[in-house]
Coordinates of C-alpha atoms and ligand atoms in Angstrom, one line a residue:
X159 CA -37.9 -11.9 65.8
X160 CA -34.1 -12.2 66.0
X161 CA -32.1 -12.5 62.7
X162 CA -28.5 -13.4 62.4
X163 CA -26.2 -10.7 61.1
X164 CA -25.2 -11.4 57.5
X165 CA -21.7 -11.5 56.2
X166 CA -21.6 -10.2 52.7
X167 CA -18.6 -9.8 50.4
X168 CA -19.1 -6.7 48.3
X169 CA -17.5 -4.8 45.4
X170 CA -16.1 -1.7 47.2
X171 CA -17.4 0.8 44.7
X172 CA -21.0 -0.2 45.5
X173 CA -20.5 1.0 49.0
X174 CA -19.6 4.4 47.6
X175 CA -15.8 4.1 47.8
X176 CA -14.2 6.1 45.0
X177 CA -12.2 3.3 43.6
X178 CA -13.5 3.1 40.0
X179 CA -11.1 3.6 37.1
X180 CA -12.1 7.3 36.9
X181 CA -11.9 8.0 40.6
X182 CA -15.7 7.7 40.9
X183 CA -17.9 5.3 42.8
X184 CA -21.0 3.2 42.0
X185 CA -22.9 3.8 45.3
X186 CA -25.9 1.4 45.3
X187 CA -29.0 2.2 47.3
X188 CA -30.0 -1.4 48.1
X189 CA -26.5 -2.2 49.4
X190 CA -26.2 0.9 51.5
X191 CA -29.8 1.7 52.6
X192 CA -31.2 -1.8 53.1
X193 CA -28.6 -4.5 53.2
X194 CA -26.2 -2.5 55.4
X195 CA -28.8 -2.6 58.2
X196 CA -28.5 -6.4 58.4
X197 CA -25.0 -7.2 57.1
X198 CA -21.4 -6.7 57.9
X199 CA -19.5 -6.0 54.6
X200 CA -16.3 -7.6 53.5
X201 CA -15.2 -5.2 50.6
X202 CA -12.8 -5.9 47.8
X203 CA -11.5 -4.0 44.8
X204 CA -9.0 -5.9 42.7
X205 CA -8.3 -3.2 40.2
X206 CA -7.6 -0.4 42.7
X207 CA -5.3 -2.7 44.8
X208 CA -3.3 -3.7 41.7
X209 CA -3.5 -0.7 39.4
X210 CA -4.2 2.2 41.7
X211 CA -6.9 4.9 41.1
X212 CA -7.5 6.5 38.7
X213 CA -6.2 4.0 36.1
X214 CA -6.7 3.0 32.5
X215 CA -9.8 0.9 31.7
X216 CA -9.2 -2.8 31.2
X217 CA -11.0 -5.6 29.2
X218 CA -10.9 -9.4 28.9
X219 CA -9.2 -10.5 25.8
X220 CA -9.1 -14.1 24.4
X221 CA -5.5 -14.9 23.4
X222 CA -5.0 -18.4 22.1
X223 CA -6.8 -20.6 24.7
X224 CA -6.4 -18.1 27.5
X225 CA -8.4 -15.1 28.7
X226 CA -6.1 -12.2 29.7
X227 CA -6.8 -8.8 31.3
X228 CA -5.4 -6.1 29.0
X229 CA -5.3 -2.3 29.3
X230 CA -5.9 -1.4 25.6
X231 CA -4.5 2.1 26.0
X232 CA -1.1 1.0 27.2
X233 CA -1.4 -2.5 25.9
X234 CA -0.3 -3.7 29.3
X235 CA -1.2 -7.2 30.6
X236 CA -2.5 -7.0 34.2
X237 CA -3.6 -10.7 34.4
X238 CA -0.8 -11.8 36.8
X239 CA -1.2 -9.0 39.3
X240 CA -5.0 -9.4 39.4
X241 CA -4.7 -13.2 39.7
X242 CA -2.3 -12.8 42.6
X243 CA -4.8 -10.5 44.3
X244 CA -7.6 -13.0 43.8
X245 CA -5.4 -15.9 45.1
X246 CA -4.6 -13.9 48.3
X247 CA -7.9 -12.1 49.0
X248 CA -10.6 -14.7 48.1
X249 CA -9.4 -17.3 50.7
X250 CA -9.1 -14.5 53.3
X251 CA -12.7 -13.3 52.7
X252 CA -14.0 -16.8 52.7
X253 CA -12.3 -17.7 55.9
X254 CA -14.9 -15.4 57.5
X255 CA -17.7 -17.7 56.2
X256 CA -19.6 -15.4 53.9
X257 CA -23.4 -15.7 53.4
X258 CA -23.4 -14.0 50.1
X259 CA -21.7 -11.5 47.7
X260 CA -22.9 -8.5 45.8
X261 CA -20.7 -7.6 42.8
X262 CA -20.6 -4.8 40.4
X263 CA -22.1 -5.5 37.0
X264 CA -20.4 -4.9 33.7
X265 CA -16.9 -5.0 35.3
X266 CA -14.1 -7.2 33.8
X267 CA -13.1 -7.9 37.4
X268 CA -16.4 -8.0 39.3
X269 CA -19.1 -8.8 36.8
X270 CA -21.1 -12.0 37.4
X271 CA -22.0 -12.7 33.7
X272 CA -22.0 -11.4 30.2
X273 CA -18.6 -9.7 30.3
X274 CA -17.3 -9.5 26.8
X275 CA -14.1 -11.4 25.8
X276 CA -12.6 -9.3 23.0
X277 CA -10.6 -10.6 20.1
X278 CA -6.8 -10.0 20.3
X279 CA -7.1 -7.2 17.8
X280 CA -9.5 -5.4 20.2
X281 CA -12.6 -6.1 18.2
X282 CA -15.9 -7.3 19.4
X283 CA -17.9 -9.2 16.9
X284 CA -21.1 -9.5 18.9
X285 CA -22.7 -12.5 20.4
X286 CA -20.5 -15.0 18.5
X287 CA -17.6 -13.9 20.7
X288 CA -17.7 -15.4 24.1
X289 CA -18.9 -13.8 27.3
X290 CA -18.1 -14.8 30.9
X291 CA -17.8 -13.6 34.5
X292 CA -15.2 -11.1 35.5
X293 CA -11.9 -12.5 36.7
X294 CA -12.5 -12.0 40.4
X295 CA -16.1 -13.1 40.5
X296 CA -15.3 -16.2 38.4
X297 CA -12.6 -17.2 40.9
X298 CA -15.0 -16.5 43.8
X299 CA -17.6 -18.7 42.3
X300 CA -15.1 -21.5 41.8
X301 CA -13.9 -21.2 45.4
X302 CA -17.4 -21.0 46.9
X303 CA -19.9 -22.6 44.6
X304 CA -22.6 -22.6 47.3
X305 CA -22.4 -18.8 47.8
X306 CA -25.3 -16.6 46.8
X307 CA -23.7 -14.1 44.4
X308 CA -25.6 -11.4 42.6
X309 CA -24.9 -8.2 40.7
X310 CA -26.4 -4.9 42.0
X311 CA -28.3 -4.5 38.7
X312 CA -29.9 -8.0 38.9
X313 CA -31.0 -7.2 42.5
X314 CA -33.4 -4.6 41.3
X315 CA -35.5 -7.6 40.0
X316 CA -37.9 -8.5 42.9
X317 CA -37.7 -12.3 42.2
X318 CA -33.9 -12.4 42.2
X319 CA -33.7 -10.1 45.2
X320 CA -36.1 -12.3 47.3
X321 CA -34.1 -15.4 46.3
X322 CA -30.8 -13.8 47.1
X323 CA -31.9 -12.6 50.6
X324 CA -33.6 -15.9 51.4
X325 CA -30.4 -17.7 50.5
X326 CA -28.2 -15.3 52.5
X327 CA -30.4 -15.3 55.7
X328 CA -30.7 -19.1 55.6
X329 CA -27.0 -19.5 55.1
X330 CA -26.4 -17.2 58.1
X331 CA -28.9 -19.2 60.3
X332 CA -27.1 -22.4 59.3
X333 CA -23.7 -20.8 60.0
X334 CA -24.7 -19.9 63.5
X335 CA -26.5 -23.2 64.1
X336 CA -23.6 -25.3 62.9
X337 CA -21.0 -23.2 64.8
X338 CA -22.9 -23.9 68.0
X339 CA -22.1 -27.7 67.6
X340 CA -25.7 -29.0 67.6
X341 CA -26.7 -32.4 68.9
X342 CA -29.0 -34.8 67.0
X343 CA -32.2 -33.4 68.6
X344 CA -31.2 -29.8 67.7
X345 CA -30.4 -31.0 64.1
X346 CA -33.9 -32.5 63.9
X347 CA -35.4 -29.3 65.2
X348 CA -33.5 -27.2 62.6
X349 CA -34.9 -29.3 59.8
X350 CA -38.4 -29.4 61.2
X351 CA -38.5 -25.6 61.6
X352 CA -37.4 -25.1 57.9
X353 CA -39.9 -27.6 56.5
X354 CA -42.2 -25.3 54.6
X355 CA -39.5 -22.9 53.6
X356 CA -37.5 -25.7 52.0
X357 CA -40.6 -27.3 50.5
X358 CA -41.3 -23.9 48.8
X359 CA -37.9 -24.2 47.1
X360 CA -37.6 -27.8 46.1
X361 CA -39.7 -30.7 47.3
X362 CA -37.4 -33.4 46.1
X363 CA -34.3 -32.0 47.8
X364 CA -36.3 -31.3 50.9
X365 CA -37.2 -35.0 51.1
X366 CA -33.6 -36.0 50.7
X367 CA -32.7 -33.7 53.6
X368 CA -35.4 -35.4 55.7
X369 CA -34.0 -38.9 54.9
X370 CA -30.6 -37.7 55.9
X371 CA -31.8 -36.3 59.2
X372 CA -33.8 -39.4 60.0
X373 CA -30.7 -41.6 59.5
X374 CA -28.6 -39.4 61.8
X375 CA -27.4 -40.7 65.1
X376 CA -24.7 -39.4 67.5
X377 CA -21.9 -41.4 65.8
X378 CA -22.6 -40.1 62.2
X379 CA -23.8 -36.5 63.2
X380 CA -20.7 -34.7 61.9
X381 CA -20.8 -36.4 58.5
X382 CA -24.6 -35.8 58.3
X383 CA -24.2 -32.1 59.0
X384 CA -21.7 -31.8 56.2
X385 CA -23.9 -33.6 53.7
X386 CA -27.0 -31.6 54.9
X387 CA -25.1 -28.4 54.3
X388 CA -24.2 -29.4 50.7
X389 CA -27.8 -30.4 49.8
X390 CA -29.3 -27.4 51.6
X391 CA -27.2 -25.0 49.5
X392 CA -28.2 -26.9 46.3
X393 CA -31.8 -26.4 47.5
X394 CA -31.3 -22.7 48.2
X395 CA -29.9 -22.2 44.7
X396 CA -33.3 -23.2 43.3
X397 CA -35.8 -20.3 42.6
X398 CA -39.2 -20.4 44.3
X399 CA -42.1 -20.6 41.8
X400 CA -45.7 -19.7 42.4
X401 CA -46.6 -23.4 41.9
X402 CA -44.3 -24.6 44.7
X403 CA -45.5 -21.7 46.8
X404 CA -49.1 -22.5 46.3
X405 CA -48.6 -26.2 47.4
X406 CA -47.0 -25.0 50.6
X407 CA -49.7 -22.4 51.3
X408 CA -52.4 -25.1 50.8
X409 CA -50.5 -27.5 53.1
X410 CA -50.4 -24.8 55.8
X411 CA -54.1 -24.0 55.2
X412 CA -54.7 -27.8 55.7
X413 CA -54.0 -27.3 59.4
X414 CA -57.0 -25.1 59.8
X415 CA -59.4 -26.5 57.2
X416 CA -61.6 -28.2 59.7
X417 CA -61.8 -25.1 62.0
X418 CA -62.2 -22.1 59.7
X419 CA -65.6 -20.6 59.0
X420 CA -67.1 -20.8 55.5
X421 CA -66.3 -17.1 55.1
X422 CA -62.6 -17.5 56.2
X423 CA -62.3 -20.5 53.8
X424 CA -63.6 -18.4 50.9
X425 CA -61.3 -15.5 51.9
X426 CA -58.3 -17.8 51.9
X427 CA -59.0 -19.3 48.4
X428 CA -59.8 -16.0 46.9
X429 CA -56.5 -14.5 48.2
X430 CA -54.5 -17.5 46.9
X431 CA -56.2 -17.1 43.5
X432 CA -55.3 -13.4 43.5
X433 CA -51.7 -14.3 44.3
X434 CA -51.5 -16.7 41.5
X435 CA -53.0 -14.1 39.1
X436 CA -50.6 -11.3 40.1
X437 CA -53.3 -9.3 41.8
X438 CA -51.9 -9.4 45.3
X439 CA -48.4 -10.2 46.6
X440 CA -47.5 -13.3 48.7
X441 CA -47.6 -11.3 51.9
X442 CA -51.4 -11.0 51.5
X443 CA -51.8 -14.8 51.7
X444 CA -49.3 -15.1 54.5
X445 CA -51.2 -12.5 56.5
X446 CA -54.5 -14.6 56.1
X447 CA -52.7 -17.7 57.3
X448 CA -51.1 -15.8 60.2
X449 CA -54.5 -14.7 61.2
X450 CA -55.7 -18.3 61.3
X451 CA -52.6 -19.2 63.3
X452 CA -53.2 -16.6 65.9
X453 CA -56.9 -17.5 66.2
X454 CA -56.7 -21.3 66.0
X455 CA -53.1 -21.9 67.1
X456 CA -50.6 -24.6 66.1
X457 CA -47.2 -25.1 67.9
X458 CA -45.8 -26.8 64.9
X459 CA -46.6 -23.9 62.5
X460 CA -45.7 -21.2 65.1
X461 CA -42.0 -22.3 64.9
X462 CA -41.9 -22.4 61.0
X463 CA -39.2 -20.1 59.6
X464 CA -41.4 -19.9 56.5
X465 CA -43.5 -17.1 58.1
X466 CA -40.5 -14.8 58.8
X467 CA -37.4 -16.0 56.9
X468 CA -36.0 -12.4 56.8
X469 CA -36.8 -9.1 58.3
X470 CA -40.3 -7.9 57.3
X471 CA -39.1 -4.3 56.5
X472 CA -37.2 -5.7 53.5
X473 CA -40.7 -6.1 52.1
X474 CA -39.5 -8.9 49.8
X475 CA -42.9 -10.6 49.7
X476 CA -44.7 -7.3 49.1
X477 CA -44.4 -7.2 45.3
X478 CA -46.4 -9.3 42.9
X479 CA -43.3 -9.7 40.7
X480 CA -41.3 -11.4 43.5
X481 CA -42.7 -14.8 42.4
X482 CA -43.0 -16.2 38.9
Ligands
SF4_69 S1 -16.1 -3.0 39.8 FE1 -14.7 -4.1 41.1 S2 -12.7 -3.6 40.4 FE2 -14.1 -2.1 39.5 S3 -14.0 -0.4 41.0 FE3 -15.7 -1.7 41.6 S4 -14.8 -3.1 43.1 FE4 -13.1 -2.1 42.0

């Protein structure tokens, strides 16, 4: 199975670069041991570029209606410099067509969420004070709302990790597909091959995508591809649930229901029930269906991306906690 190489923007300290305020790094095992095998990285470090390393720590501070970036030790305001870095570097990174970004948690520059905005007197009064994303990641989200962005800490959650990787690999497949200037028949094939993968995410958006493809002819192909891309990224932002997944598994089983033996039928339904009850992971059900596919055959199912949406050694379907 061939997989496209991912393009991932990443907080440089997560790669092990010693660019943190104290000259240290925040090397992350998932980024460097797993993701690196399948991705080219596009690193950024706003603070090192603007303030140097080592440097004083900074925090977000709400002043009047604005959020500024202040170094409390020197009382310096670094907002303009950091903003200028974002304005220059974010378009540069995005010009390479990213498939995702992994950002450092708890950073006033790189954090995705829950970064404290302090009072001007430096106090933090708890949850009644606002929290938001870091300055860089907030701007990255605004510039690329479709992009899969996660913090390294959140990626230890199997459900979020599976969702992130599915989003990134589908984005990369779409990037390569659309860059190859597909014709209408190839567009139909892309949609057909993603049927069960997309259904497992969001049935309603999947149907809208289908209507769009059905209405596409040579004269409106370019416009349809653009609309498809927007809807597809909205679909990818949805998290798979066990309920959606079970519907898809049962649909696939439907291809074989008149051919399987009573024992095979029992085995399938037992395994699905165990998946729903957190006893076995999704991969166990998929293996049963793959066995049916090998034995009974189906050209339509054989080309479904659903069976292998990302490299198997990432083991994203091997944990019961990967689906909720
Ligand atoms: S969290 Fe962001 S700004 Fe801080 S060291 Fe890492 S890359 Fe640099």
